Amino acid sequence: MTDMLLRILFLLGTLFKIMRCEYSELMNQKIGVRVEVLNLIYENETTITSTGHPRCRLTLHKSGWDRDTCSSPQFKLNDTLSWSTRVCYKWVCDTNKYAMRVESCWIGTPKMPVFIVRDDGCTIEKAILTSPVYTSFNRAAAIGWMAVRQKNMKYMHVGCTIRLCHLCDPACQEITPPRTCNDSRADDYEAMWNSSSRVRNLCFPAPSTTGNPAGTFYSVMVGTLLQLFGRDLLMLTRLTREDLLDSFDLQKLVTQPHRVNMDLLTFIAWIGIVGFVYLLSLLALKFTTIRVLIVTLAFLPIALMLAFFIFRIPQLTNEAHKTAFFTTWKVGGHRGSAHGDIPENSLEAFSAVKSEGGQLAEMDIQITKDGVPVICHDSNVARVTGVDKDISSMTVDEFRELRYLGTNISLPTFAEAVAHCVANDIMMIWDVKNVDESLLTQFVTQIRVNNIYSKVLVSGFNPIDVYLVKLADPKILTGFTWRSWELSTTDEDATIARFTGALNALANVLDILAFGLARSLIIPKFLGSDMIFYHVNDISRYLKTDAAANNIYLAGWTSNNAAEQVWLRDYLNVPFLTDDVSLVPQ
């Protein structure tokens, strides 16, 4: 009797070792495979509906490289394989109401099984099989090899236990998919339970909307939003308070973009766009005014396109004075060549441009209270004269009495500056801030009287001003001045925000729109501009090529770097402005 008990204990110990072995003795003979009927275990039987239990199946596929789909041919009954054959295991249940978890899989024989997947749904030995990857609630796949232990066998059996849990059962959150597998490849389908809208639709069905178009539309809207953004909503629930504060801090969006969760902002933007479209569509079902508005918005792009071609100003082509201007100008002085004791926008600064090897002086135009154009960059003269007063609040006689700080040099009027440049054969760019009828008249008069069509170009940031100048006299050369982030920042490197809060966000949006219109040359072509006057940070070889293809010259402002100046002048053949012409390499 004692001997019999010892034998039984020995056999049980041997079986235990076989079940938990390390697969060190794999055999080389080929063997057929038979798949056992899957054993199904149901959680919470009370939730099973009258439709009966779902059916599940396990199939083995020959290649196994595409572990997520197992799309390779399936093994047939008489097919054979060896321990070195790569296999793709595929588990599928024909149900939309249950979530599955593969567990307790084995190969060998029912009496002598070798387990490859534990009862917790993870693999026992990664060298044989990767943990199952769940591609949906009712589909999983894994890759591995077939471990063969028994000799002289015609067929090997493969069996599994599948645990099914009704989707409305909260316990399923812990059952599928397994979250404890050490195999990093096993958790590709992350948070399957929480990210699916099917759970909400199944467990909390929407009220019937039969005969109610608005209700039907609302249901479609909610379902679509959940399908599109379910995973993003899950991501939103996992964000910390600090993450949310950083993402909604509009100041950091400009100054510290690396701290902003751009995925979150993109998700919110899409939610807003889709929600707005759905809301309009829903309101259109009830209100005629909304339908008219939607139709109007739909035709708005067509209307804008027609307006572009109807109101655009034709560009000058093959005009001698245009060719002469851009052939002659290579280097220009930004507000003249102001350095040392020479103040900006002074007659002395304009003369310095010529004596230092430049060809052109850029000057800024303001209007006095009595309508006389004068030369000054700022609308207030405090920075250059020490007198805190706006030019628009003083007469021209008061303006003439002003002197640049530390000098006895007066600020010139527009007429004086033009006369000086004409007398000294200095080309000019007139930078306009605000054009009115009187200023347009003086522009046309000065150019025609002095016959300086080939010596002057009018440019400005405001496209309306440039448009009005071209309308007044199509022969006048015009340019569109622009830099990236002009509306939202105050410095040329675009690092100092011009506004805060909502205004800053709006300015950023407008700057993005302006960038597209400026870089695509839509604005310059509409204005009939002869030149695009872009900041040197925005200039590239590609922009030069695009401009030339559209009969537009490219010029840059303001370059004070010698290497950059050589690159602009000698490589791109792009004229530019600089603050000190004397420092430009010869």
XYZ file of C-alpha atoms in Angstrom:
586
model
C 0.000 0.000 0.000
C 2.819 2.364 0.893
C 4.562 1.499 -2.355
C 1.428 2.366 -4.354
C 1.108 5.762 -2.644
C 4.730 6.569 -3.406
C 4.180 5.746 -7.091
C 1.117 7.996 -7.240
C 3.005 10.853 -5.614
C 5.888 10.336 -8.059
C 3.535 10.466 -11.043
C 1.835 13.603 -9.725
C 5.200 15.243 -9.200
C 6.270 14.312 -12.714
C 3.043 15.752 -14.172
C 3.581 18.973 -12.224
C 7.093 19.283 -13.587
C 5.850 18.677 -17.110
C 3.242 21.413 -16.754
C 5.746 23.946 -15.375
C 8.836 22.853 -17.279
C 11.325 25.123 -19.040
C 11.046 23.461 -22.494
C 14.629 22.306 -22.674
C 14.080 19.096 -24.677
C 12.390 20.010 -27.955
C 12.099 17.242 -30.520
C 12.804 17.618 -34.231
C 10.269 15.241 -35.757
C 7.347 16.710 -37.672
C 3.896 16.259 -36.230
C 0.324 17.134 -37.119
C -1.799 19.517 -35.059
C -5.357 19.188 -33.851
C -7.132 22.088 -32.172
C -9.297 21.172 -29.222
C -12.769 22.639 -28.707
C -12.323 25.761 -26.581
C -13.528 25.672 -23.009
C -15.550 28.790 -22.204
C -15.886 30.298 -18.740
C -18.516 33.023 -18.292
C -18.330 35.739 -15.697
C -21.626 36.827 -14.152
C -23.948 34.301 -15.777
C -26.985 36.425 -14.890
C -26.078 38.943 -17.577
C -26.217 36.401 -20.395
C -29.125 37.131 -22.695
C -31.582 34.691 -24.195
C -29.609 34.637 -27.429
C -27.335 32.019 -25.882
C -23.620 31.728 -25.445
C -21.285 33.019 -28.140
C -18.990 30.647 -29.984
C -15.221 31.000 -29.929
C -12.548 29.369 -32.060
C -8.782 29.003 -32.141
C -6.924 28.800 -35.446
C -3.233 28.346 -36.217
C -1.649 30.117 -39.162
C 1.553 29.230 -40.972
C 3.606 32.405 -41.044
C 3.046 34.298 -37.861
C 4.973 37.426 -38.801
C 1.802 39.530 -38.830
C 0.904 38.830 -35.240
C -1.924 41.371 -35.062
C -4.037 39.822 -37.812
C -2.772 36.286 -38.529
C -3.704 36.756 -42.177
C -1.420 33.958 -43.412
C -2.906 30.600 -44.528
C -4.357 28.432 -41.787
C -2.972 24.983 -40.881
C -5.082 22.103 -42.135
C -5.601 18.765 -40.446
C -2.944 16.894 -42.435
C -0.373 19.697 -42.387
C 2.752 19.032 -40.348
C 5.147 21.243 -38.461
C 8.217 20.972 -36.268
C 9.337 22.778 -33.142
C 11.118 25.366 -35.298
C 7.986 26.275 -37.288
C 6.779 29.810 -36.608
C 3.067 29.845 -35.828
C 0.459 32.564 -35.412
C -2.263 31.739 -32.896
C -5.597 33.473 -33.455
C -8.570 33.535 -31.086
C -11.960 34.884 -32.228
C -15.365 34.955 -30.507
C -18.513 35.731 -32.509
C -19.979 38.246 -30.091
C -20.277 41.980 -29.746
C -21.497 41.926 -26.137
C -18.725 40.045 -24.420
C -15.073 40.777 -23.820
C -12.730 37.794 -23.998
C -9.483 36.828 -22.312
C -7.349 33.922 -23.451
C -6.009 31.848 -20.577
C -4.702 28.358 -19.741
C -3.506 27.422 -23.229
C -1.509 24.216 -23.642
C -0.001 21.967 -26.300
C 0.860 18.278 -26.263
C -1.885 15.852 -25.263
C -4.804 16.241 -22.871
C -3.094 13.815 -20.537
C 0.392 15.320 -20.862
C -0.144 19.065 -21.420
C 2.611 21.650 -21.688
C 1.189 25.043 -20.764
C 2.154 28.071 -22.885
C -0.326 30.658 -21.490
C -1.064 30.899 -17.772
C -4.502 31.286 -16.229
C -3.874 35.045 -15.886
C -3.644 35.430 -19.674
C 0.135 35.893 -19.906
C 2.700 33.592 -21.455
C 4.842 31.315 -19.320
C 7.965 31.409 -21.464
C 8.496 34.261 -23.932
C 10.896 32.262 -26.084
C 8.008 29.974 -27.072
C 5.125 32.437 -27.406
C 4.434 36.132 -26.962
C 1.501 37.101 -24.791
C -1.767 37.502 -26.739
C -2.368 40.874 -28.352
C -6.000 42.027 -28.241
C -7.091 43.885 -31.370
C -10.710 44.181 -30.190
C -12.977 42.873 -27.455
C -13.361 39.535 -29.187
C -10.125 39.077 -31.121
C -6.601 38.255 -30.018
C -3.436 36.927 -31.650
C 0.061 35.800 -30.679
C 3.181 34.482 -32.387
C 5.451 31.660 -31.295
C 6.745 28.164 -31.958
C 5.208 24.755 -31.335
C 6.859 22.980 -28.385
C 6.933 19.208 -29.018
C 7.808 16.769 -26.230
C 6.205 13.462 -27.079
C 7.856 11.044 -29.499
C 6.151 8.688 -31.905
C 2.922 10.718 -31.996
C 0.915 11.377 -35.098
C -0.952 14.414 -33.817
C -0.418 17.065 -31.211
C -3.349 18.784 -29.503
C -3.714 22.498 -28.790
C -6.306 23.698 -26.308
C -7.317 26.877 -24.496
C -9.747 28.261 -21.995
C -11.487 31.513 -22.931
C -12.950 33.699 -20.206
C -15.920 35.794 -21.384
C -17.326 38.759 -19.526
C -20.364 40.832 -20.441
C -19.343 44.335 -21.420
C -21.779 45.926 -18.980
C -20.162 44.094 -16.072
C -17.665 46.429 -14.322
C -15.577 43.400 -13.407
C -14.480 43.204 -17.043
C -12.205 46.170 -16.471
C -9.921 43.838 -14.527
C -10.399 40.758 -16.693
C -9.571 41.916 -20.203
C -7.068 42.579 -21.507
C -4.470 41.357 -18.995
C -2.417 44.229 -17.625
C 0.259 42.228 -15.792
C 2.189 40.600 -18.625
C 5.903 41.362 -18.571
C 6.039 40.939 -22.331
C 5.945 44.528 -23.630
C 4.491 43.377 -26.927
C 1.381 42.097 -25.223
C -0.239 45.414 -24.359
C -0.581 47.113 -27.738
C -4.347 47.492 -27.419
C -4.254 49.795 -24.432
C -7.287 50.552 -22.279
C -9.612 48.616 -24.572
C -12.484 48.724 -22.127
C -12.440 52.479 -21.553
C -11.789 53.624 -25.124
C -14.694 51.918 -26.883
C -17.972 53.691 -27.548
C -19.650 50.314 -28.049
C -19.729 49.896 -24.254
C -21.769 53.068 -23.825
C -24.127 52.222 -26.674
C -24.644 48.670 -25.409
C -25.040 49.351 -21.693
C -26.753 52.732 -21.887
C -28.751 52.773 -25.142
C -30.072 56.133 -26.275
C -33.848 56.682 -26.231
C -35.732 55.841 -29.383
C -35.700 58.665 -31.893
C -38.080 57.187 -34.442
C -39.857 59.934 -36.301
C -37.644 62.640 -34.789
C -34.990 63.816 -37.290
C -33.328 66.103 -34.760
C -33.063 63.294 -32.221
C -31.683 60.929 -34.828
C -29.132 63.501 -35.870
C -28.157 64.052 -32.239
C -27.612 60.324 -31.745
C -25.458 60.134 -34.861
C -23.457 63.125 -33.664
C -22.771 61.633 -30.232
C -21.886 58.246 -31.693
C -19.513 59.734 -34.228
C -17.790 61.907 -31.642
C -17.285 58.914 -29.374
C -15.924 56.833 -32.246
C -13.528 59.565 -33.337
C -12.408 60.857 -29.972
C -12.939 58.029 -27.485
C -9.228 57.436 -27.065
C -8.546 61.154 -26.747
C -11.205 61.474 -24.062
C -9.434 58.735 -22.149
C -6.162 60.649 -22.527
C -7.892 63.769 -21.171
C -9.000 61.939 -18.011
C -5.397 60.928 -17.307
C -3.910 64.427 -17.481
C -2.795 66.077 -14.273
C -3.939 69.514 -13.205
C -0.505 70.927 -14.083
C -0.731 69.458 -17.603
C -4.101 71.113 -18.148
C -2.901 74.484 -16.838
C 0.159 74.378 -19.108
C -1.914 73.416 -22.150
C -4.456 76.201 -21.671
C -1.860 78.870 -20.890
C -1.911 80.861 -24.121
C 1.231 82.747 -23.107
C 3.203 79.500 -22.900
C 1.864 78.482 -26.293
C 4.032 81.274 -27.734
C 6.952 81.481 -25.310
C 7.276 77.854 -24.106
C 5.577 75.602 -26.687
C 7.486 72.552 -25.411
C 5.424 72.697 -22.203
C 2.111 72.669 -24.034
C 0.293 69.420 -24.814
C -0.273 70.010 -28.532
C -2.133 66.699 -28.891
C -4.657 67.922 -26.347
C -5.080 71.302 -28.044
C -5.470 69.616 -31.429
C -8.082 67.286 -29.968
C -10.007 70.203 -28.456
C -9.815 72.108 -31.750
C -11.227 69.145 -33.665
C -13.955 68.702 -31.050
C -14.834 72.360 -31.481
C -14.882 72.186 -35.277
C -16.908 68.975 -35.449
C -19.233 70.163 -32.689
C -19.804 73.474 -34.459
C -20.604 71.735 -37.746
C -23.009 69.358 -36.031
C -24.671 72.202 -34.145
C -25.176 74.184 -37.338
C -26.596 71.131 -39.076
C -28.930 70.419 -36.166
C -30.179 74.001 -36.088
C -30.596 73.954 -39.862
C -33.201 71.210 -39.488
C -35.413 73.671 -37.649
C -34.489 77.215 -38.715
C -34.587 78.533 -42.272
C -32.193 81.352 -41.373
C -29.512 78.842 -40.417
C -29.967 77.018 -43.724
C -29.487 80.304 -45.577
C -26.375 81.011 -43.488
C -24.902 77.582 -44.260
C -25.520 78.029 -47.980
C -23.877 81.456 -47.792
C -20.841 80.019 -46.031
C -20.639 77.251 -48.606
C -20.498 79.795 -51.429
C -18.107 82.123 -49.582
C -14.929 80.498 -51.005
C -16.339 80.851 -54.513
C -17.244 84.489 -53.832
C -13.746 85.211 -52.510
C -12.182 83.593 -55.542
C -14.332 85.677 -57.897
C -13.520 88.850 -55.931
C -9.815 88.061 -56.187
C -9.895 87.927 -59.973
C -12.313 90.843 -60.379
C -10.609 93.341 -58.057
C -6.970 92.327 -58.316
C -4.600 94.889 -59.821
C -2.616 93.636 -62.824
C 1.129 93.517 -62.308
C 3.532 95.549 -64.386
C 5.237 93.412 -67.015
C 8.225 94.313 -69.152
C 8.265 97.882 -67.848
C 11.655 99.574 -68.260
C 11.438 101.582 -65.026
C 10.667 98.424 -62.998
C 13.634 96.575 -64.456
C 15.890 99.595 -63.917
C 14.915 99.909 -60.246
C 15.672 96.300 -59.301
C 18.753 96.086 -61.509
C 20.315 99.116 -59.811
C 19.403 98.442 -56.171
C 21.735 96.049 -54.343
C 22.158 97.569 -50.856
C 19.945 100.107 -49.110
C 20.032 101.995 -45.836
C 17.298 101.209 -43.304
C 16.142 104.733 -42.345
C 19.307 105.816 -44.122
C 22.732 104.739 -42.935
C 22.462 105.799 -39.304
C 25.555 105.232 -37.175
C 27.824 107.281 -34.952
C 26.557 110.865 -34.860
C 24.247 110.392 -37.846
C 20.599 110.081 -36.700
C 18.093 107.840 -38.447
C 15.758 109.239 -41.123
C 17.857 112.401 -41.435
C 19.153 113.975 -44.632
C 22.651 113.188 -43.369
C 21.718 109.489 -43.047
C 20.399 109.472 -46.616
C 23.618 111.066 -47.907
C 25.694 108.503 -45.984
C 24.026 105.703 -47.942
C 25.401 107.086 -51.189
C 28.876 107.852 -49.872
C 29.213 104.382 -48.304
C 28.396 102.474 -51.486
C 24.646 102.003 -51.205
C 22.072 102.914 -53.789
C 18.828 103.373 -51.836
C 17.479 105.001 -48.682
C 14.349 103.740 -46.933
C 12.352 106.405 -45.110
C 9.231 106.345 -42.895
C 6.357 108.736 -43.505
C 4.030 110.245 -40.885
C 1.336 112.939 -41.222
C 1.162 116.119 -39.102
C -2.026 117.638 -37.739
C -2.237 120.019 -40.695
C -1.829 117.185 -43.242
C 1.841 117.608 -44.178
C 3.854 114.391 -44.644
C 7.090 114.285 -42.639
C 9.878 111.754 -42.109
C 9.948 109.840 -38.802
C 9.611 106.171 -37.922
C 7.658 106.492 -34.658
C 4.288 108.200 -34.387
C 5.659 109.861 -31.225
C 8.956 111.762 -31.403
C 10.072 111.065 -27.807
C 12.616 108.389 -28.727
C 14.513 110.494 -31.273
C 14.035 114.033 -29.897
C 13.245 113.684 -26.192
C 9.959 115.553 -26.687
C 6.988 113.376 -25.756
C 4.502 114.393 -28.396
C 2.578 112.662 -31.181
C 3.240 113.875 -34.719
C -0.471 113.801 -35.470
C -1.022 116.410 -32.731
C 1.551 118.956 -33.978
C 1.700 121.273 -36.977
C 4.461 121.153 -39.542
C 5.969 124.356 -38.073
C 6.180 122.697 -34.657
C 7.741 119.660 -36.292
C 10.419 121.800 -37.984
C 11.536 123.142 -34.608
C 12.433 119.653 -33.339
C 16.063 118.454 -33.227
C 17.505 114.977 -32.928
C 18.832 114.170 -29.455
C 22.345 115.537 -28.887
C 22.516 117.255 -32.269
C 21.407 120.367 -34.081
C 19.981 118.272 -36.933
C 16.321 118.859 -37.742
C 13.798 116.223 -38.771
C 13.016 116.597 -42.505
C 9.662 116.873 -44.152
C 8.712 114.478 -46.920
C 9.222 117.135 -49.608
C 12.682 118.006 -48.263
C 13.729 114.351 -48.179
C 12.578 113.740 -51.750
C 14.304 116.860 -53.056
C 17.541 115.878 -51.284
C 17.520 112.323 -52.664
C 16.675 113.452 -56.187
C 19.497 116.003 -56.130
C 21.992 113.365 -54.912
C 20.729 110.531 -57.164
C 19.601 108.372 -54.223
C 16.867 105.804 -54.815
C 14.052 105.680 -52.258
C 11.605 103.339 -50.548
C 8.714 105.189 -48.957
C 7.419 103.187 -46.000
C 3.786 104.218 -45.497
C 1.845 103.866 -42.242
C -1.531 105.316 -43.153
C -2.468 106.500 -46.637
C -5.137 109.132 -47.237
C -6.218 111.035 -50.330
C -3.861 113.953 -49.647
C -0.819 111.700 -49.278
C -1.707 109.793 -52.444
C -1.851 113.083 -54.318
C 1.593 114.083 -53.047
C 3.047 110.692 -53.962
C 1.803 110.944 -57.515
C 2.842 114.593 -57.804
C 6.391 114.068 -56.521
C 6.995 111.066 -58.774
C 5.568 112.663 -61.899
C 7.126 116.108 -61.428
C 10.579 114.677 -60.695
C 10.128 111.793 -63.183
C 11.404 109.253 -60.653
C 9.276 106.192 -61.493
C 12.517 104.189 -61.700
C 13.870 105.664 -58.441
C 10.987 105.156 -55.968
C 9.053 102.229 -54.523
C 6.172 102.594 -52.030
C 5.808 99.809 -49.472
C 3.951 99.070 -46.243
C 2.585 96.409 -43.916
C -1.027 97.418 -44.505
C -2.171 95.864 -47.812
C -4.953 98.449 -48.124
C -2.391 101.270 -48.287
C -0.418 99.460 -50.986
C -3.627 98.768 -52.920
C -4.650 102.453 -52.837
C -1.238 103.606 -54.075
C -1.420 101.238 -57.027
C -4.945 102.379 -57.829
C -3.839 106.017 -57.807
C -1.124 105.369 -60.406
C -0.524 101.801 -61.688
C 2.972 102.802 -62.871
C 4.198 103.477 -59.329
C 6.297 100.592 -58.045
C 4.856 99.078 -54.862
C 5.912 96.440 -52.363
C 4.200 94.434 -49.633
C 6.149 94.451 -46.350
C 5.787 91.459 -44.023
C 7.427 89.328 -41.340
C 6.314 86.188 -39.513
C 4.301 86.764 -36.308
C 4.054 90.506 -36.963
C 0.613 90.815 -35.365
C 1.354 88.810 -32.217
C 4.937 89.860 -31.369
C 6.814 93.141 -31.157
C 10.398 92.118 -31.954
C 11.895 90.854 -35.202
C 12.856 87.514 -33.639
C 9.198 86.968 -32.635
C 9.913 86.278 -28.954
C 8.067 89.128 -27.169
C 4.278 88.844 -27.192
C 2.369 91.958 -28.213
C -0.776 91.007 -26.273
C -1.844 88.716 -23.450
C -4.711 86.309 -22.939
C -7.409 85.978 -25.568
C -6.010 88.819 -27.690
C -2.704 87.000 -27.950
C -4.470 83.821 -29.069
C -6.456 85.755 -31.680
C -3.297 87.484 -32.925
C -1.583 84.107 -33.283
C -4.468 82.759 -35.349
C -4.399 85.826 -37.598
C -0.619 85.518 -37.975
C -0.979 81.915 -39.112
C -3.562 83.009 -41.675
C -1.334 85.894 -42.782
C 1.615 83.534 -43.172
C -0.337 81.351 -45.575
C -1.552 84.320 -47.617
C 1.879 85.986 -47.705
C 3.998 82.898 -48.357
C 1.670 81.688 -51.107
C 1.939 85.193 -52.654
C -1.851 85.539 -52.736
C -1.739 88.993 -51.111
C 1.091 90.398 -53.285
C -0.553 89.112 -56.464
C -3.901 90.644 -55.492
C -2.227 93.994 -54.753
C -0.315 93.963 -58.032
C 2.873 94.375 -55.981
C 6.132 94.580 -57.860
C 8.109 93.461 -54.807
C 7.644 91.382 -51.678
C 9.583 93.063 -48.895
C 10.049 90.283 -46.343
C 12.124 90.085 -43.193
C 15.460 88.348 -43.754
C 14.415 85.558 -41.356
C 11.642 84.638 -43.807
C 13.740 84.682 -46.981
C 14.784 81.468 -48.702
C 15.886 80.219 -52.095
C 12.455 78.649 -52.561
C 10.702 81.952 -51.888
C 12.968 83.690 -54.407
C 12.081 81.057 -57.028
C 8.343 81.329 -56.344
C 8.438 85.124 -56.504
C 10.337 85.153 -59.798
C 7.842 82.689 -61.290
C 5.089 85.214 -60.480
C 6.958 88.259 -61.876
C 7.599 89.586 -58.357
C 10.962 90.737 -57.041
C 12.115 89.736 -53.560
C 13.911 92.094 -51.156
C 14.891 91.736 -47.498
C 14.970 93.820 -44.336
C 16.970 94.326 -42.169
C 20.316 92.467 -42.398
C 23.201 93.460 -40.127
C 25.198 90.245 -40.431
C 28.087 90.222 -42.920
C 27.759 86.546 -43.856
C 24.026 86.940 -44.316
C 24.545 90.022 -46.473
C 26.933 88.149 -48.771
C 24.431 85.280 -48.995
C 21.613 87.657 -49.950
C 23.585 89.776 -52.414
C 25.912 87.257 -54.076
C 24.063 83.935 -53.786
C 20.359 84.782 -53.928
C 20.799 88.092 -55.789
C 18.290 89.668 -53.401
C 18.623 93.388 -52.500
C 18.379 94.247 -48.819
C 18.340 97.008 -46.247
C 20.906 97.410 -43.465
C 21.301 99.850 -40.586
C 24.944 100.662 -41.445
C 25.872 100.542 -45.121
C 29.557 101.088 -44.335
C 29.781 97.606 -42.766
C 28.508 95.705 -45.817
C 31.313 93.561 -47.343
C 32.538 94.885 -50.683
